[in-house]
Amino acid sequence: MEGEKLSRREREKRWQRQEMLAAAIELFSEKGYHNVSMNEIAKKAEFAIGTLYKFFKNKEDLYRSIIAELSGKFHQAINEVLEGRGDEIEKLRNYVKAKAAIFMDNVSIVRLYFAETRGASCNIKAGLDLEIREKHERHLQDIALIFESGMNNQRFQRIAEPYHLAVSIDSLSNAFLHLWLEAPDQHPYPEDPDVILNILFKGLLDPGES
Amino acid sequence: MEGEKLSRREREKRWQRQEMLAAAIELFSEKGYHNVSMNEIAKKAEFAIGTLYKFFKNKEDLYRSIIAELSGKFHQAINEVLEGRGDEIEKLRNYVKAKAAIFMDNVSIVRLYFAETRGASCNIKAGLDLEIREKHERHLQDIALIFESGMNNQRFQRIAEPYHLAVSIDSLSNAFLHLWLEAPDQHPYPEDPDVILNILFKGLLDPGES
DNA sequence: TCATTATATGAATCATGCGTCATTTTTTGT
DNA sequence: ACAAAAAATGACGCATGATTCATATAATGA
């Protein structure tokens, strides 16, 4: 999609930018936006502050670049799965799988992403915030469609609004990934999507009760 | 439990303290810890900064007091429900109900609480953070026991580890409350605990499929 | 009422950290 | 090898905001 005409200099710039982003990601996810100074980031990345400011207009811009990049990757990966082939069950399983894969590959950024999609975040002046919410919302809609379609196929029972089910599967996968984040060894589960799916799929109550 | 010997002065102090906490809660939950200044809080509470510092050692101490107070109320309310009377289903329903009630009564603090239990929070130097995690963990254990007991009674099927189900019900209720927070009018649901419980209780798949 | 003590006040102090820019270093072209 | 251009550097200026403390105000009680 992109022209491959990159001068040596340009490749170097790209590399430097990545180095800076990597340092910033690590620090932000560890200590939170407000508890990291530009100096600290520059030092960690082994550049002078001035250089940092050559690449990013200001601290907020740097932060946004990080979130935008992650959000891009994330959104794209999820999209591929949701638009891919397979019946409803497969799609949901793939969704859970894909999410886990991305998260495990980007552990440090994930904390930031959680903070953005969940909590009051640390309130980067909205803007990006909104963009992420929107992408997230769109995912939920797409997932809701899968549930809807499954219901129309008689493959699923209408135990709840499709949108609510979408919220549920999203929230459950987050919760389990969170569990894994805190103690990766004690929870080998998220790698197995069925642990999560079963909770939605199999009825808890013994069939035959209220 | 407490002696009722409160001088007029002491009652006034308590009142002032509450005023300050209320102002701080509102501001923190609205703008986030780092985007609120002590001056701002003092002004909103209609006290001089110096007075604020008479009551709270520093900004962090103020913040912790807020979280500690909420966490106390919250924990206690949930505990009452979990230790109360009723069969497993009733208890779970009461849990979901109680959580919703507390949340709806404390909308502004809730955002803070979410930020604490969820995301990387804004990293108030741990300490309290840990305490909250522990309380939360204890709740999950208690809820897991309810599921366990329900399984032993043949009331529930063992569709997943009890602890995982506890994580699930917690995460689902959070998700739905979050939904409600963002658009209270569009989601009258969380008040009805069964919307959430059904998702766990009723199997999604048509009985008779894989 | 007036002295004494307790309390409240907010201007001043001090620390932190963002972002600039004059200077130094490196690269490029002749 | 040298000069001009590009890039990198990091000490410094400045704003913000946390915390202090000398002073003003209010409560107490003789």
Coordinates of C-alpha atoms (C1' of nucleotides) in Angstrom, one line a residue:
Chain A
M1 CA 0.0 0.0 0.0
E2 CA 2.9 2.4 0.8
G3 CA 5.7 3.3 -1.6
E4 CA 8.9 1.6 -0.6
K5 CA 11.1 4.6 -1.4
L6 CA 12.7 5.2 2.0
S7 CA 16.1 6.9 2.1
R8 CA 18.5 5.6 4.7
R9 CA 17.8 8.7 6.7
E10 CA 14.1 8.1 6.6
R11 CA 14.6 4.5 7.8
E12 CA 16.7 5.8 10.7
K13 CA 14.0 8.4 11.6
R14 CA 11.4 5.7 11.7
W15 CA 13.6 3.6 13.9
Q16 CA 14.3 6.5 16.3
R17 CA 10.6 7.2 16.5
Q18 CA 9.9 3.6 17.4
E19 CA 12.6 3.7 20.1
M20 CA 11.0 6.8 21.6
L21 CA 7.6 5.3 21.5
A22 CA 8.8 2.1 23.1
A23 CA 10.4 3.9 25.9
A24 CA 7.3 6.0 26.5
I25 CA 5.0 3.0 26.3
E26 CA 7.0 1.2 29.0
L27 CA 7.0 4.2 31.3
F28 CA 3.4 5.3 30.8
S29 CA 2.1 1.8 31.3
E30 CA 4.2 1.4 34.4
K31 CA 3.6 4.7 36.1
G32 CA 0.7 6.4 34.3
Y33 CA 0.8 9.5 32.1
H34 CA 1.1 12.1 34.7
N35 CA 3.8 10.4 36.6
V36 CA 6.2 10.3 33.7
S37 CA 8.2 13.3 32.6
M38 CA 9.5 14.1 29.2
N39 CA 13.0 14.1 30.5
E40 CA 12.5 10.6 31.9
I41 CA 11.3 9.4 28.5
A42 CA 14.2 11.0 26.7
K43 CA 16.6 9.5 29.1
K44 CA 15.2 6.0 28.8
A45 CA 15.2 6.3 25.0
E46 CA 18.7 7.7 25.1
F47 CA 17.9 10.8 23.3
A48 CA 18.1 14.5 24.3
I49 CA 14.8 16.1 25.2
G50 CA 15.1 18.4 22.3
T51 CA 15.2 15.4 20.0
L52 CA 12.1 14.1 21.5
Y53 CA 10.4 17.4 20.7
K54 CA 11.6 17.1 17.1
F55 CA 9.4 14.0 16.8
F56 CA 6.4 14.9 18.9
K57 CA 4.9 18.3 19.3
N58 CA 4.4 17.8 23.0
K59 CA 3.7 15.3 25.7
E60 CA 0.1 14.8 24.8
D61 CA 0.9 14.3 21.1
L62 CA 3.4 11.6 22.1
Y63 CA 0.8 9.9 24.2
R64 CA -1.8 10.1 21.5
S65 CA 0.6 8.6 19.0
I66 CA 1.0 5.6 21.2
I67 CA -2.7 5.1 21.8
A68 CA -3.5 5.7 18.1
E69 CA -0.9 3.2 17.0
L70 CA -2.1 0.5 19.4
S71 CA -5.7 1.2 18.7
G72 CA -5.0 0.9 15.0
K73 CA -3.4 -2.5 15.3
F74 CA -6.0 -3.7 17.7
H75 CA -9.0 -2.5 15.7
Q76 CA -7.6 -4.0 12.5
A77 CA -6.9 -7.4 14.0
I78 CA -10.3 -7.6 15.5
N79 CA -12.0 -6.5 12.3
E80 CA -10.3 -9.1 10.3
V81 CA -11.7 -11.8 12.6
L82 CA -15.2 -10.3 12.7
E83 CA -15.3 -10.0 8.9
G84 CA -13.6 -13.4 8.3
R85 CA -15.2 -16.7 7.4
G86 CA -16.9 -19.0 9.8
D87 CA -20.2 -19.6 11.5
E88 CA -21.3 -17.5 14.5
I89 CA -19.7 -19.8 17.0
E90 CA -16.4 -19.8 15.2
K91 CA -16.4 -16.1 14.8
L92 CA -16.9 -15.5 18.5
R93 CA -14.2 -18.0 19.3
N94 CA -11.9 -16.4 16.9
Y95 CA -12.7 -13.0 18.4
V96 CA -11.8 -14.1 21.9
K97 CA -8.7 -15.8 20.6
A98 CA -7.5 -12.8 18.6
K99 CA -8.0 -10.5 21.5
A100 CA -6.0 -12.7 23.7
A101 CA -3.2 -12.9 21.2
I102 CA -2.9 -9.2 20.7
F103 CA -3.0 -8.6 24.4
M104 CA -0.3 -11.1 25.2
D105 CA 1.9 -9.6 22.5
N106 CA 1.5 -6.1 23.9
V107 CA 1.3 -6.5 27.6
S108 CA 2.6 -3.2 28.5
I109 CA 0.5 -1.2 26.2
V110 CA -2.6 -3.1 27.2
R111 CA -2.7 -1.5 30.5
L112 CA -2.9 1.9 28.8
Y113 CA -5.6 0.6 26.5
F114 CA -7.6 -0.7 29.4
A115 CA -7.3 2.7 31.1
E116 CA -8.6 4.3 27.9
T117 CA -11.6 2.1 27.2
R118 CA -12.5 1.6 30.8
G119 CA -11.9 3.8 33.7
A120 CA -12.1 7.6 33.8
S121 CA -8.7 7.2 32.1
C122 CA -6.3 9.8 33.1
N123 CA -8.3 12.3 31.1
I124 CA -6.2 13.2 28.2
K125 CA -8.4 16.0 27.1
A126 CA -10.9 13.8 25.3
G127 CA -10.3 13.9 21.5
L128 CA -8.5 10.7 21.1
D129 CA -10.5 9.3 23.9
L130 CA -13.6 9.8 21.8
E131 CA -12.1 8.1 18.8
I132 CA -11.3 5.0 20.8
R133 CA -14.7 4.9 22.3
E134 CA -16.2 5.0 18.9
K135 CA -14.0 2.2 17.6
H136 CA -14.9 0.1 20.6
E137 CA -18.5 0.9 20.1
R138 CA -18.4 -0.2 16.5
H139 CA -16.9 -3.5 17.6
L140 CA -19.7 -4.1 20.0
Q141 CA -22.2 -3.4 17.2
D142 CA -20.4 -5.9 15.0
I143 CA -20.4 -8.5 17.6
A144 CA -24.1 -7.8 18.3
L145 CA -24.8 -8.6 14.7
I146 CA -23.1 -12.0 15.1
F147 CA -25.4 -12.8 18.0
E148 CA -28.4 -11.5 16.1
S149 CA -27.5 -13.6 13.1
G150 CA -27.0 -16.7 15.3
M151 CA -30.5 -16.1 16.8
N152 CA -32.0 -15.8 13.4
N153 CA -30.4 -19.1 12.4
Q154 CA -31.8 -20.8 15.5
R155 CA -28.3 -21.5 16.4
F156 CA -28.5 -19.3 19.5
Q157 CA -31.4 -18.8 21.9
R158 CA -32.5 -15.2 22.5
I159 CA -31.5 -15.2 26.2
A160 CA -30.7 -11.4 26.0
E161 CA -30.5 -8.5 23.7
P162 CA -27.7 -9.1 21.1
Y163 CA -26.0 -5.9 22.1
H164 CA -26.0 -6.9 25.7
L165 CA -24.4 -10.2 24.8
A166 CA -21.8 -8.3 22.9
V167 CA -21.1 -6.2 25.9
S168 CA -20.9 -9.4 27.9
I169 CA -18.4 -11.2 25.8
D170 CA -16.3 -8.1 25.6
S171 CA -16.4 -7.6 29.3
L172 CA -15.7 -11.3 30.1
S173 CA -12.7 -11.5 27.8
N174 CA -11.4 -8.3 29.4
A175 CA -11.9 -9.7 32.9
F176 CA -10.1 -12.9 32.1
L177 CA -7.2 -11.2 30.4
H178 CA -7.0 -9.0 33.4
L179 CA -6.7 -12.0 35.5
W180 CA -4.0 -13.3 33.3
L181 CA -2.1 -10.0 33.4
E182 CA -1.9 -10.2 37.1
A183 CA -0.8 -13.8 37.3
P184 CA 0.1 -15.2 33.9
D185 CA 1.2 -18.5 35.4
Q186 CA -1.9 -19.2 37.5
H187 CA -4.2 -18.6 34.6
P188 CA -3.3 -20.5 31.5
Y189 CA -6.9 -20.2 30.5
P190 CA -7.4 -17.2 28.3
E191 CA -5.4 -19.0 25.7
D192 CA -8.3 -21.4 25.7
P193 CA -11.2 -19.4 24.4
D194 CA -13.7 -22.0 25.5
V195 CA -13.3 -21.2 29.1
I196 CA -14.9 -17.9 28.4
L197 CA -17.3 -19.1 25.8
N198 CA -18.7 -21.8 27.9
I199 CA -19.8 -19.3 30.5
L200 CA -22.0 -17.7 27.9
F201 CA -23.0 -20.8 26.1
K202 CA -23.8 -23.4 28.7
G203 CA -26.6 -22.5 30.9
L204 CA -25.6 -22.4 34.5
L205 CA -28.9 -23.6 35.9
D206 CA -29.9 -27.2 35.7
P207 CA -32.4 -27.3 32.9
G208 CA -35.7 -27.8 34.5
E209 CA -35.6 -25.1 37.2
S210 CA -37.1 -21.6 37.3
Chain B
M1 CA -20.0 0.6 68.3
E2 CA -18.7 4.2 68.7
G3 CA -19.3 6.4 71.8
E4 CA -21.7 9.2 71.1
K5 CA -19.8 11.8 73.1
L6 CA -19.3 14.4 70.4
S7 CA -18.8 18.0 71.4
R8 CA -20.4 20.6 69.2
R9 CA -16.9 21.4 67.9
E10 CA -16.3 17.8 66.9
R11 CA -19.6 17.6 65.1
E12 CA -18.7 20.7 63.2
K13 CA -15.3 19.3 62.3
R14 CA -16.9 16.2 61.0
W15 CA -19.2 18.3 59.0
Q16 CA -16.4 20.4 57.6
R17 CA -14.5 17.3 56.7
Q18 CA -17.5 15.9 54.8
E19 CA -17.9 19.2 52.9
M20 CA -14.2 19.0 51.8
L21 CA -14.5 15.4 50.8
A22 CA -17.6 16.1 48.9
A23 CA -16.0 18.9 46.9
A24 CA -12.9 16.8 46.2
I25 CA -15.0 13.8 45.2
E26 CA -16.9 15.8 42.7
L27 CA -13.8 17.4 41.2
F28 CA -11.7 14.2 41.1
S29 CA -14.3 12.1 39.5
E30 CA -15.0 14.8 37.0
K31 CA -11.4 15.7 36.0
G32 CA -9.1 13.1 37.4
Y33 CA -6.7 13.3 40.3
H34 CA -3.9 15.1 38.5
N35 CA -6.1 17.7 36.9
V36 CA -7.5 19.0 40.1
S37 CA -5.5 21.4 42.3
M38 CA -5.8 21.8 46.0
N39 CA -6.7 25.4 45.5
E40 CA -9.6 24.3 43.3
I41 CA -10.9 21.9 45.9
A42 CA -10.6 24.5 48.7
K43 CA -12.4 27.0 46.6
K44 CA -15.2 24.6 45.8
A45 CA -15.6 23.6 49.4
E46 CA -15.5 27.3 50.4
F47 CA -12.5 26.9 52.8
A48 CA -9.0 28.4 52.7
I49 CA -6.3 26.1 51.4
G50 CA -4.7 26.2 54.8
T51 CA -7.8 24.8 56.3
L52 CA -7.8 22.0 53.9
Y53 CA -4.3 21.1 55.0
K54 CA -5.5 21.1 58.6
F55 CA -7.7 18.2 57.7
F56 CA -5.5 16.3 55.3
K57 CA -1.8 15.9 55.4
N58 CA -1.5 16.4 51.7
K59 CA -3.2 15.8 48.4
E60 CA -2.6 12.1 48.3
D61 CA -3.9 11.8 51.9
L62 CA -7.1 13.5 50.8
Y63 CA -7.5 11.2 47.9
R64 CA -6.9 8.1 49.9
S65 CA -9.5 9.2 52.5
I66 CA -12.0 9.4 49.7
I67 CA -11.3 6.0 48.3
A68 CA -11.0 4.5 51.8
E69 CA -14.4 5.8 52.8
L70 CA -16.1 4.6 49.6
S71 CA -14.4 1.3 49.7
G72 CA -15.5 0.9 53.3
K73 CA -19.2 1.6 52.6
F74 CA -19.1 -0.5 49.5
H75 CA -17.4 -3.5 51.1
Q76 CA -19.7 -3.4 54.0
A77 CA -22.9 -3.3 51.9
I78 CA -21.7 -6.2 49.7
N79 CA -20.7 -8.2 52.7
E80 CA -24.1 -7.9 54.3
V81 CA -25.7 -9.3 51.2
L82 CA -23.2 -12.1 50.8
E83 CA -23.6 -13.1 54.4
G84 CA -27.3 -12.6 54.5
R85 CA -30.1 -15.2 54.2
G86 CA -31.3 -16.8 51.1
D87 CA -30.4 -19.6 48.7
E88 CA -27.6 -19.2 46.2
I89 CA -29.7 -17.7 43.5
E90 CA -31.2 -15.1 45.8
K91 CA -27.8 -14.2 47.1
L92 CA -26.4 -13.6 43.7
R93 CA -29.5 -11.6 42.7
N94 CA -29.1 -9.6 45.9
Y95 CA -25.4 -9.0 45.2
V96 CA -26.1 -7.6 41.7
K97 CA -28.9 -5.5 43.2
A98 CA -26.9 -4.2 46.0
K99 CA -24.0 -3.3 43.8
A100 CA -26.3 -1.4 41.5
A101 CA -27.9 0.5 44.4
I102 CA -24.6 1.6 45.8
F103 CA -23.4 2.7 42.4
M104 CA -26.4 4.6 41.5
D105 CA -26.2 6.4 44.9
N106 CA -22.6 7.4 44.4
V107 CA -22.3 8.0 40.7
S108 CA -19.5 10.5 41.0
I109 CA -17.3 8.4 43.3
V110 CA -17.9 5.3 41.3
R111 CA -15.8 6.6 38.5
L112 CA -12.9 6.9 40.9
Y113 CA -13.5 3.4 42.2
F114 CA -13.6 2.0 38.7
A115 CA -10.3 3.7 38.0
E116 CA -8.9 2.1 41.1
T117 CA -10.0 -1.5 40.7
R118 CA -9.7 -1.6 37.0
G119 CA -7.2 0.3 34.8
A120 CA -3.6 1.1 35.8
S121 CA -5.5 3.6 37.9
C122 CA -3.6 6.8 38.1
N123 CA -1.1 5.2 40.3
I124 CA -1.5 6.6 43.6
K125 CA 1.6 5.1 45.1
A126 CA 0.0 1.7 45.8
G127 CA -0.6 1.2 49.4
L128 CA -4.3 1.9 49.4
D129 CA -4.4 0.3 46.0
L130 CA -3.4 -3.0 47.5
E131 CA -5.9 -2.7 50.3
I132 CA -8.7 -2.3 47.7
R133 CA -7.5 -5.2 45.6
E134 CA -7.5 -7.4 48.6
K135 CA -11.1 -6.5 49.6
H136 CA -12.1 -7.1 46.0
E137 CA -10.4 -10.4 46.0
R138 CA -12.1 -11.4 49.2
H139 CA -15.5 -10.6 47.6
L140 CA -14.6 -12.8 44.6
Q141 CA -13.7 -15.6 47.0
D142 CA -17.0 -15.2 48.8
I143 CA -19.0 -15.3 45.6
A144 CA -17.0 -18.3 44.4
L145 CA -18.2 -20.0 47.6
I146 CA -21.8 -19.3 46.6
F147 CA -21.3 -20.9 43.3
E148 CA -19.5 -23.8 44.8
S149 CA -22.3 -24.4 47.2
G150 CA -24.9 -24.1 44.5
M151 CA -23.0 -26.8 42.6
N152 CA -22.9 -29.1 45.6
N153 CA -26.6 -28.6 46.0
Q154 CA -27.2 -29.6 42.4
R155 CA -28.7 -26.2 42.0
F156 CA -26.0 -25.2 39.5
Q157 CA -24.2 -27.0 36.9
R158 CA -20.4 -27.0 37.0
I159 CA -20.0 -25.1 33.7
A160 CA -16.8 -23.5 34.9
E161 CA -14.6 -23.0 38.0
P162 CA -16.5 -21.3 40.8
Y163 CA -13.9 -18.6 41.0
H164 CA -14.2 -18.0 37.3
L165 CA -17.9 -17.6 37.6
A166 CA -17.3 -15.1 40.4
V167 CA -15.0 -13.1 38.2
S168 CA -17.7 -13.3 35.5
I169 CA -20.6 -12.0 37.5
D170 CA -18.4 -9.2 38.9
S171 CA -17.2 -8.3 35.5
L172 CA -20.7 -8.5 33.9
S173 CA -22.2 -6.3 36.6
N174 CA -19.5 -3.8 36.2
A175 CA -20.0 -3.7 32.4
F176 CA -23.7 -3.1 32.7
L177 CA -23.3 -0.5 35.3
H178 CA -20.8 1.2 33.1
L179 CA -23.3 1.1 30.3
W180 CA -25.8 2.7 32.6
L181 CA -23.3 5.4 33.7
E182 CA -22.8 6.5 30.1
A183 CA -26.5 6.6 29.2
P184 CA -28.7 6.2 32.2
D185 CA -31.9 6.7 30.3
Q186 CA -31.1 4.2 27.5
H187 CA -30.3 1.5 30.0
P188 CA -32.9 1.1 32.6
Y189 CA -31.7 -2.5 32.9
P190 CA -29.2 -2.7 35.7
E191 CA -32.0 -2.0 38.1
D192 CA -33.3 -5.4 37.0
P193 CA -30.7 -7.9 38.1
D194 CA -32.2 -10.6 36.0
V195 CA -30.9 -9.1 32.8
I196 CA -27.4 -9.8 34.1
L197 CA -28.2 -13.1 35.8
N198 CA -30.0 -14.6 32.8
I199 CA -26.8 -14.2 30.8
L200 CA -25.1 -16.5 33.2
F201 CA -28.0 -18.7 34.0
K202 CA -29.6 -19.5 30.7
G203 CA -27.5 -21.3 28.3
L204 CA -27.1 -19.4 25.1
L205 CA -26.9 -22.4 22.9
D206 CA -29.9 -24.4 22.0
P207 CA -29.8 -27.4 24.2
G208 CA -28.8 -30.3 21.9
E209 CA -25.9 -28.7 20.1
S210 CA -22.2 -29.2 20.8
Chain C
dT1 C1' -15.0 43.5 78.7
dC2 C1' -10.4 41.9 77.8
dA3 C1' -6.7 38.5 77.7
dT4 C1' -5.7 33.9 76.1
dT5 C1' -6.0 30.2 73.3
dA6 C1' -7.7 27.8 69.2
dT7 C1' -8.8 28.1 64.5
dA8 C1' -8.9 29.9 59.8
dT9 C1' -6.8 32.4 56.2
dG10 C1' -4.3 33.1 51.7
dA11 C1' 0.0 35.3 50.1
dA12 C1' 4.5 33.7 49.6
dT13 C1' 7.7 29.8 49.0
dC14 C1' 9.4 26.1 46.6
dA15 C1' 9.6 22.0 43.6
dT16 C1' 8.4 20.0 39.4
dG17 C1' 8.4 19.5 34.8
dC18 C1' 7.0 21.3 30.1
dG19 C1' 8.9 23.2 26.1
dT20 C1' 12.6 26.5 23.8
dC21 C1' 16.6 27.7 21.5
dA22 C1' 21.5 29.0 21.4
dT23 C1' 25.2 26.0 20.8
dT24 C1' 27.6 21.7 19.4
dT25 C1' 28.0 17.8 16.6
dT26 C1' 27.2 15.2 12.4
dT27 C1' 26.3 14.8 7.6
dT28 C1' 26.5 16.3 2.9
dG29 C1' 28.4 18.2 -1.1
dT30 C1' 32.3 20.3 -3.6
Chain D
dA1 C1' 39.7 18.7 3.4
dC2 C1' 36.6 22.4 4.1
dA3 C1' 32.3 24.9 4.3
dA4 C1' 27.4 24.9 4.4
dA5 C1' 23.3 22.6 5.9
dA6 C1' 21.0 19.4 8.9
dA7 C1' 20.3 17.3 13.1
dA8 C1' 21.1 16.6 18.0
dT9 C1' 21.8 18.4 22.4
dG10 C1' 20.6 19.9 27.2
dA11 C1' 20.7 24.1 30.3
dC12 C1' 17.4 27.4 31.1
dG13 C1' 12.9 30.2 31.2
dC14 C1' 8.5 29.9 32.7
dA15 C1' 4.1 28.3 34.4
dT16 C1' 1.6 25.5 37.4
dG17 C1' 0.4 24.0 41.6
dA18 C1' 1.6 21.7 46.3
dT19 C1' 2.6 23.1 50.8
dT20 C1' 3.9 26.4 54.6
dC21 C1' 3.5 29.9 58.0
dA22 C1' 3.0 34.7 59.7
dT23 C1' -1.1 37.0 60.4
dA24 C1' -6.1 37.7 61.2
dT25 C1' -10.2 36.1 63.1
dA26 C1' -13.2 33.7 66.3
dA27 C1' -14.1 31.2 70.5
dT28 C1' -13.4 30.7 75.5
dG29 C1' -13.6 32.0 80.1
dA30 C1' -12.3 35.0 84.0

